[in-house]
Coordinates of C-alpha atoms in Angstrom, one line a residue:
X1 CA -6.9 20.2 -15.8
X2 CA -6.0 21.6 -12.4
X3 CA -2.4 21.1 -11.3
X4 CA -1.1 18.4 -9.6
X5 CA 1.1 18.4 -6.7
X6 CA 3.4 15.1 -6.0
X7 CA 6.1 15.8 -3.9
X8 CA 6.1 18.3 -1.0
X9 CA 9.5 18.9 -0.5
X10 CA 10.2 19.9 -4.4
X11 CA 6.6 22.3 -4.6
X12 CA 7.3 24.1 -1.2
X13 CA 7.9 27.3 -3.4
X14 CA 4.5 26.7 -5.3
X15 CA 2.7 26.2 -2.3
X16 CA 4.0 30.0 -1.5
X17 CA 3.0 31.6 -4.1
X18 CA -1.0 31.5 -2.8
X19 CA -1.4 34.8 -0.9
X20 CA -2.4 32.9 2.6
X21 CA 1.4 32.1 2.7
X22 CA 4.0 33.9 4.7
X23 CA 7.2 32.5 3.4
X24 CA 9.4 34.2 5.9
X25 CA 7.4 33.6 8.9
X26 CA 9.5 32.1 11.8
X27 CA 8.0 30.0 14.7
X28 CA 9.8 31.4 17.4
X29 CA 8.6 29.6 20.3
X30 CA 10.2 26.7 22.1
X31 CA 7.9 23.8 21.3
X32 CA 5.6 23.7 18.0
X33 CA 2.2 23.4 19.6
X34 CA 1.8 25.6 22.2
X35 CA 0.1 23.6 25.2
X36 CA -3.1 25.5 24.6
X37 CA -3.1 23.8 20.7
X38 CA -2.1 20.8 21.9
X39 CA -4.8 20.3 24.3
X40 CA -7.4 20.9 22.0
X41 CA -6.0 18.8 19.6
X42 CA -5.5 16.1 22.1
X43 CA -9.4 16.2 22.3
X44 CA -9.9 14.2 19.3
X45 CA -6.5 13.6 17.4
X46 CA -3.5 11.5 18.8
X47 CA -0.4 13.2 17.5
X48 CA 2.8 13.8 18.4
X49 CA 4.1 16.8 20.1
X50 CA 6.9 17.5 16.8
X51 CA 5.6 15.8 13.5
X52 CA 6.7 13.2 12.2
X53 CA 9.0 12.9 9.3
X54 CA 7.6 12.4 5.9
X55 CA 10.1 12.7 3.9
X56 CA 11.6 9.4 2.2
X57 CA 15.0 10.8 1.7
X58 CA 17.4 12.6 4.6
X59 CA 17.8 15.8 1.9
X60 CA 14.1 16.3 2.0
X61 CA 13.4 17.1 6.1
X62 CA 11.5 20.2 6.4
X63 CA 9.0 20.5 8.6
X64 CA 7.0 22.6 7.0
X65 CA 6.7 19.5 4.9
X66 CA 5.8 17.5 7.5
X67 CA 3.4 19.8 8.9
X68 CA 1.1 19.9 5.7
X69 CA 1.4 16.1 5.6
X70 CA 0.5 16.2 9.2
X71 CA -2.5 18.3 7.8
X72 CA -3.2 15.5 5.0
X73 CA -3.0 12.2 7.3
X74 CA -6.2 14.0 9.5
X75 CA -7.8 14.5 6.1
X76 CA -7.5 11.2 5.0
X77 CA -8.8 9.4 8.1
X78 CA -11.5 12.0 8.8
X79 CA -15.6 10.5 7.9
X80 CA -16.6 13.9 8.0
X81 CA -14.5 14.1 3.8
X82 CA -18.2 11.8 3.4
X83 CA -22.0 13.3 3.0
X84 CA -23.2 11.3 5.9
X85 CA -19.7 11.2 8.3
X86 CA -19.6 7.1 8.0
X87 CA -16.8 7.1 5.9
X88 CA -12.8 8.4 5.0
X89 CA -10.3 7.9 2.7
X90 CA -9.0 5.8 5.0
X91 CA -12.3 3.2 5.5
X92 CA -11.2 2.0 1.7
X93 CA -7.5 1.8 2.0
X94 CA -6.7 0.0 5.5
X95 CA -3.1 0.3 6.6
X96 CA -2.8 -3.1 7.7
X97 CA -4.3 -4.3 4.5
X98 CA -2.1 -2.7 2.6
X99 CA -3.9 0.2 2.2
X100 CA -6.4 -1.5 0.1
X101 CA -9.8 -3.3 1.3
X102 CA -10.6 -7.1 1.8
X103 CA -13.7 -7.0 0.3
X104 CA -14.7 -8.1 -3.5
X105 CA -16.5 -3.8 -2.9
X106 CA -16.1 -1.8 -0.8
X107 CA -18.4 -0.1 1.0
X108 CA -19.3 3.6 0.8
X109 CA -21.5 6.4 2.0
X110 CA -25.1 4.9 3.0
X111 CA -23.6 1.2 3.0
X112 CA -23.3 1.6 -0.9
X113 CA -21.0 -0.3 -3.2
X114 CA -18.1 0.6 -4.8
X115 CA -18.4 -0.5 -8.2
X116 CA -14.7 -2.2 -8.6
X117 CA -12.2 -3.8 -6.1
X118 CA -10.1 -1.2 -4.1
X119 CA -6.6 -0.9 -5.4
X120 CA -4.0 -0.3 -3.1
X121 CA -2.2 3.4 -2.5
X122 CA 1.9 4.4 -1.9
X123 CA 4.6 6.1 -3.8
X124 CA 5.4 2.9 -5.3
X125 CA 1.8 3.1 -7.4
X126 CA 3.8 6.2 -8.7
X127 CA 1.4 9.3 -7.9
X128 CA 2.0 12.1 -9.9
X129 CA 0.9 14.7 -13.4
X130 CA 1.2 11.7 -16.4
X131 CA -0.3 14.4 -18.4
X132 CA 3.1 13.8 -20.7
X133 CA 2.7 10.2 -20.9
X134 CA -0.5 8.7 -22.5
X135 CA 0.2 5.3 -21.0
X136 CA -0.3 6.3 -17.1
X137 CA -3.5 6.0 -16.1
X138 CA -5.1 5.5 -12.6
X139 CA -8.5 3.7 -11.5
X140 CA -8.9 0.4 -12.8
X141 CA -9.7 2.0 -16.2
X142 CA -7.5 4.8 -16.2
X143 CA -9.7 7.6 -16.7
X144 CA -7.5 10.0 -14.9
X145 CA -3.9 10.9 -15.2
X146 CA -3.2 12.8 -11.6
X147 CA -3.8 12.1 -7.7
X148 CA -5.4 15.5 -7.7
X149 CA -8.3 14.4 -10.3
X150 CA -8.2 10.6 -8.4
X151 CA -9.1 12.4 -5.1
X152 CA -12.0 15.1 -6.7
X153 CA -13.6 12.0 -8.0
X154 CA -13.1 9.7 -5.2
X155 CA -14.6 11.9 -2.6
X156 CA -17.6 13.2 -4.9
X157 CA -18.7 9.7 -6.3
X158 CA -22.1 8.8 -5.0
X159 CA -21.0 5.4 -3.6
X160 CA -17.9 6.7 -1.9
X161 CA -18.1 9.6 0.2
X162 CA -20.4 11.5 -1.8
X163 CA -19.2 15.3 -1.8
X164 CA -18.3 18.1 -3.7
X165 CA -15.1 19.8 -2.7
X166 CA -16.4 22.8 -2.0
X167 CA -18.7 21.1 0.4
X168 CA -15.7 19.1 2.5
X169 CA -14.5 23.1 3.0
X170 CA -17.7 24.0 4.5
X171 CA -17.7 21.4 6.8
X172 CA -14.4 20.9 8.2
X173 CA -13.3 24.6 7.9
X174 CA -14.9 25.3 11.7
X175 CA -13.5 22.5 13.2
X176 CA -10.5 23.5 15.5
X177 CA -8.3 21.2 15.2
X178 CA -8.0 22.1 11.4
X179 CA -7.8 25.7 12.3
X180 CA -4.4 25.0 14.2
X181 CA -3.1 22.2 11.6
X182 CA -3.7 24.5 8.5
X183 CA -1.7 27.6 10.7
X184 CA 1.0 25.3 11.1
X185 CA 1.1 23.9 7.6
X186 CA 0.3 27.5 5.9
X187 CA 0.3 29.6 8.2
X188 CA -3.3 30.8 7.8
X189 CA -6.2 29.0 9.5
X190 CA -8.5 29.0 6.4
X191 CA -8.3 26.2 4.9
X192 CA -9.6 26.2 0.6
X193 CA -10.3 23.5 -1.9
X194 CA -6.8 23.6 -3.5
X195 CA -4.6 23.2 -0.3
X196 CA -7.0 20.4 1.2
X197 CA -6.7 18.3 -1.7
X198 CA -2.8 19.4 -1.4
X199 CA -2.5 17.7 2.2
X200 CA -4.3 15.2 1.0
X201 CA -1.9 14.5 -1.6
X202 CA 1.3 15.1 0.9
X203 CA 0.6 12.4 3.1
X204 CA -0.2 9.9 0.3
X205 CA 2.5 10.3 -1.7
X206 CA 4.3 9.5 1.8
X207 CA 3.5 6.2 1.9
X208 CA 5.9 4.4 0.8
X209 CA 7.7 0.3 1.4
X210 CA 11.2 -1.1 1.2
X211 CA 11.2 -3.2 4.2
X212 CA 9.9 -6.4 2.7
X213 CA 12.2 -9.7 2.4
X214 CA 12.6 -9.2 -0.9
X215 CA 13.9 -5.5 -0.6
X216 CA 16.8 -6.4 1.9
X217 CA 17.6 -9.4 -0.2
X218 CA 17.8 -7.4 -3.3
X219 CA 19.8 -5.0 -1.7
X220 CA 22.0 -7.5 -0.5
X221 CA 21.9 -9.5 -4.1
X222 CA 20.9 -7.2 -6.8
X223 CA 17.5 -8.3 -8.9
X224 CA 20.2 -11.3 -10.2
X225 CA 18.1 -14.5 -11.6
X226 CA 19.9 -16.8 -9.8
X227 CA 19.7 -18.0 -5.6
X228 CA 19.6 -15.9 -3.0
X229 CA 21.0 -16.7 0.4
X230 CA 17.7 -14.9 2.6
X231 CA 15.4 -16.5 0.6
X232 CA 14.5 -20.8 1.3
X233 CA 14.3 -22.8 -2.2
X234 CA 11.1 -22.6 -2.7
X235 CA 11.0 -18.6 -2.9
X236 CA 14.2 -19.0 -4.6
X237 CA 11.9 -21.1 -7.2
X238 CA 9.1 -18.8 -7.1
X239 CA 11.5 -15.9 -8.2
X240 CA 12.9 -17.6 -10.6
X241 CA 9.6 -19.0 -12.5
X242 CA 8.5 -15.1 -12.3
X243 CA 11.1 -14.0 -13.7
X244 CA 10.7 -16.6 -16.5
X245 CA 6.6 -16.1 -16.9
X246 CA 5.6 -13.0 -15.0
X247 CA 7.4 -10.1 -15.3
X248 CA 7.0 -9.5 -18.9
X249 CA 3.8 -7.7 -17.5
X250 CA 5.1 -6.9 -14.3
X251 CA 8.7 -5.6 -14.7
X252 CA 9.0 -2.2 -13.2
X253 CA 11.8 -2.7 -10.7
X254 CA 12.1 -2.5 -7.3
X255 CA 11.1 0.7 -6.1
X256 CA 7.5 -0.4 -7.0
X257 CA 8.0 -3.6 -7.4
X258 CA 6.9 -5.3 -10.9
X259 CA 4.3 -2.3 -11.2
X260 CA 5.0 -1.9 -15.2
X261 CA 6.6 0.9 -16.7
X262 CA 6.1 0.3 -20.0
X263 CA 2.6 -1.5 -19.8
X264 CA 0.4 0.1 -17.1
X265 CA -2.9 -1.9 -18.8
X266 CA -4.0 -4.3 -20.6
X267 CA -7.0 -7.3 -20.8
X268 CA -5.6 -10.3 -19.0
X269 CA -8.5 -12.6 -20.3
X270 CA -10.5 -13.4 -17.8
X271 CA -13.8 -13.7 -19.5
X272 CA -14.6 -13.7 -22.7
X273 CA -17.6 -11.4 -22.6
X274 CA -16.9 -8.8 -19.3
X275 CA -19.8 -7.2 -17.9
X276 CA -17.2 -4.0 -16.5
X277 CA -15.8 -2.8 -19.4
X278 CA -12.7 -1.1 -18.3
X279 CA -11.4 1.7 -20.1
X280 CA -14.0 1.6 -22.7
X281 CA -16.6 2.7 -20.4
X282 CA -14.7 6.4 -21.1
X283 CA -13.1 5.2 -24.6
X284 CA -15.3 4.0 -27.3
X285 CA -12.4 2.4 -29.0
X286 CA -12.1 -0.8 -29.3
X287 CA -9.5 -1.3 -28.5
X288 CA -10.2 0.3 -25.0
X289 CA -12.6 -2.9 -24.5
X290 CA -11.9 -4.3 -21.0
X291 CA -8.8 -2.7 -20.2
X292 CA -8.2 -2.5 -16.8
X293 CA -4.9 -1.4 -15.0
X294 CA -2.2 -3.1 -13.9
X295 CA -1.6 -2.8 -10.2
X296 CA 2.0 -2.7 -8.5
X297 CA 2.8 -6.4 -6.5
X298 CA 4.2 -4.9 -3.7
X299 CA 2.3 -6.0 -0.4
X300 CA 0.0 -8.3 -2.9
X301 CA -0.3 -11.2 -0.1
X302 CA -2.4 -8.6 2.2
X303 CA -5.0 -6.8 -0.4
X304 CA -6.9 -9.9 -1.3
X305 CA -9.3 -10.2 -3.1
X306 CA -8.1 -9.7 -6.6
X307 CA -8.7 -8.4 -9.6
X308 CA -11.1 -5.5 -10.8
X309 CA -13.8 -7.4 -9.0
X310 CA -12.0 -9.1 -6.7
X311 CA -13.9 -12.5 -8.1
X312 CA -10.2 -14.0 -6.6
X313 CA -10.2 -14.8 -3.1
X314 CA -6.0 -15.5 -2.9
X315 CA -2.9 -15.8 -4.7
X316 CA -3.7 -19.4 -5.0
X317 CA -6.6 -18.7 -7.2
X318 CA -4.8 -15.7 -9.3
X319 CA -2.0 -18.5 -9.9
X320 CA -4.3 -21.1 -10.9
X321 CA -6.4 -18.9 -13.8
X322 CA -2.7 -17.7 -15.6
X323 CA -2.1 -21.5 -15.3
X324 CA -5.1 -22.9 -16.9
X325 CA -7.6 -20.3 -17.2
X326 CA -6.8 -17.4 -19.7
X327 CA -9.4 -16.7 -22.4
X328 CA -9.0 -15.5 -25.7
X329 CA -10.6 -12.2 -25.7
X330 CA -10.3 -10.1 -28.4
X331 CA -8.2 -7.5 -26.8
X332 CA -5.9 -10.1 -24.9
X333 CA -2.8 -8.7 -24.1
X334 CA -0.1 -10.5 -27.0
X335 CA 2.4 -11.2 -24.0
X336 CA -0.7 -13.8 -23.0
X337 CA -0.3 -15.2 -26.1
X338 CA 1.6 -18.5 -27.3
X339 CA 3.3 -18.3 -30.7
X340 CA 0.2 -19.7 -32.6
X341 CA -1.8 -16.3 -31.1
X342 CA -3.6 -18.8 -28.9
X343 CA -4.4 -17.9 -24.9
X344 CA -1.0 -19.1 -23.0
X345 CA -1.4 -22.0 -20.7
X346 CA 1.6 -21.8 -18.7
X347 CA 0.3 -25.0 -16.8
X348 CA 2.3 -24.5 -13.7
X349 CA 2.8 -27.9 -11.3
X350 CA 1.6 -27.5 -7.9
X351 CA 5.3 -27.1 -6.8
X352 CA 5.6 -24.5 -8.6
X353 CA 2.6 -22.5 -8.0
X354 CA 3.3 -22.9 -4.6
X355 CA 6.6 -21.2 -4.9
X356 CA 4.9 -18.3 -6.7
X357 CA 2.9 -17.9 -3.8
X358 CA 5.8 -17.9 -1.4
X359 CA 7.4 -15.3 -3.5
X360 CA 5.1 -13.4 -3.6
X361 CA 4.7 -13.2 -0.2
X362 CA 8.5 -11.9 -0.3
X363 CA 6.8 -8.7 -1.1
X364 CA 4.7 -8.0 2.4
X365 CA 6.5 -5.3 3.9
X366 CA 5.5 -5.5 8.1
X367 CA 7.2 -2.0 9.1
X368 CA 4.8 -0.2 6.6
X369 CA 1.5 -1.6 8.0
X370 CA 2.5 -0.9 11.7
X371 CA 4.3 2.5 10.7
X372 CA 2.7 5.3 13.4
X373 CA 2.8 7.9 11.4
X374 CA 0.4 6.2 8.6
X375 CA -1.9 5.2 10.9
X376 CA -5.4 6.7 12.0
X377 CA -5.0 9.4 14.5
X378 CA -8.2 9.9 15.6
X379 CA -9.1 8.7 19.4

């Protein structure tokens, strides 16, 4: 397995190690494009004349940091990552839809379908090398462990963008706007397989949310069970009845927001015979038997529709099947079970659905989907 990189800021030394990099090399002159680079970038990019900052914390600044997630952001928003230019990273994960997709499938090189809903991408899906922790998994069915593997098979699936790695290299290694983006973030024009998937990586692992009502009221509160002042009685409600029913699944906390630690998939129940079988399309267990990830809440009321096959077209739905609907299939989850190992019917009244569904509309964090520096920044 090839390493993965999560955090710029703490692998700026391994980044140096590759012999393009010269760690001692000072720009000396007054602004960071010279008007000649910045001209030609202007050309096809929008960008600002200093990066932006994309560093969550005040200790991390550098801007060499920022430079090679300067680097990334253009990757991810550029169709020419796909066989036939019609696509990027970013055609599947939409800012303002919480970098997810509002389709049931996406759509892919060629006007092909994905083959499962889009899930949603930020920090708080936490990125990263699980290759210590068996229960980490990303895709719906959890056939990789790192962003690094995530992006080599996202870009080379047939009904995504289509391409090998070292085919992305050939055709965006001329371009000139990548020359002077990869000088800046590695001081060396050329870019390789290894530091594009690296940007790549950098600017993802950027995104991040903590903007939402419920993160200033639970900095104001604490995650307490009882009222809070910023929240109306019905969300008040909603918080409570998940806190009662729901976060025994979802329970992370609130830097990802209910995104489980402990239990990152399981089979919810929603059919009794699936025709997507999860995890056990890789694992022949089975136990592996429609087991399908479960995805972080945070920004939930914008990256309808749900589930692996987005067969939900709102929260008013997804609240209605853990109501009434959850079948017993073999490998349901035992938290969805009632103490006679029966399907739970938590048979919620319409009250109280719909202060789940004002809750979870807590979660929608505005400043992220209109943040500039996430956004396409191709004219």
């Amino acid at each position: 397995m090839k390493t993965s990189y999560l955090i710029p800021a703490i692998l700026f030394g391994a980044v140096c190690l590759l012999p393009s990099c010269e760690s001692d090399k000072v720009v000396t002159t007054t602004e960071y494009y010279s008007p000649a680079e910045y001209e030609l970038l202007s050309q096809t990019l929008t960008l600002p004349s200093t990066p932006y900052s994309y560093s969550q914390f005040e200790f991390q600044n550098n801007k060499r940091n920022d430079a090679i997630a300067t680097l990334g952001r253009v990757l991810f928003y550029d169709k020419n990552l796909s066989s036939d230019n019609s696509v990027s990273c970013g055609s599947c994960h939409q800012q303002h839809l919480g970098f997810a997709d509002d389709l049931a499938f996406s759509k892919g090189i060629e006007n092909r379908s994905t083959a499962r809903n889009t899930l949603s991408l930020g920090a708080f899906e936490s990125f990263g090398d699980y290759s210590q922790d068996p229960q980490t998994s990303l895709f719906w069915d959890g056939r990789v462990k790192t962003l690094h593997d995530q992006m080599i098979q996202t870009i080379r699936n047939p009904n995504e963008m289509g391409l090998e790695m070292s085919d992305v290299v050939v055709k965006i290694k001329d371009l000139d706007y990548y020359k002077i983006l990869a000088q800046k973030a590695f001081f060396n024009e050329n870019l390789n397989e290894e530091l594009v998937l690296f940007a790549l990586e950098s600017f993802m692992t950027s995104i991040n949310s903590h903007s939402s009502k419920f993160d200033i009221a639970s900095n104001q509160n604490g995650f307490i069970p009882g009222p809070w002042a910023a929240f109306n009685e019905q969300e008040n409600l909603g918080k409570s009845i998940f806190i009662d029913n729901c976060m025994t699944c979802h329970s992370q906390g609130l830097n990802a927001i209910f995104a489980n630690t402990m239990l990152r998939s399981a089979n919810n129940g929603l059919d009794l015979n699936y025709a997507d079988k999860g995890e056990g399309e890789h694992n022949p267990s089975p136990e592996a038997l429609a087991i399908f990830k479960i995805p972080g809440l945070r920004n939930i009321a914008l990256t309808a529709p749900y589930m692996h096959d987005g067969r939900f077209a709102s929260l008013e739905a997804v609240v209605d099947f853990y109501s009434t609907g959850i079948q017993d299939h073999q490998n349901l989850n035992p938290l969805l079970k009632d103490a006679n190992g029966h399907p739970k019917k938590f048979n919620f009244t319409a009250v109280e659905k719909d202060a789940l569904v004002q809750f979870l509309n807590t979660l929608t964090d505005n400043t992220m989907m209109n943040e500039v520096k996430w956004s396409d920044p191709f004219r």
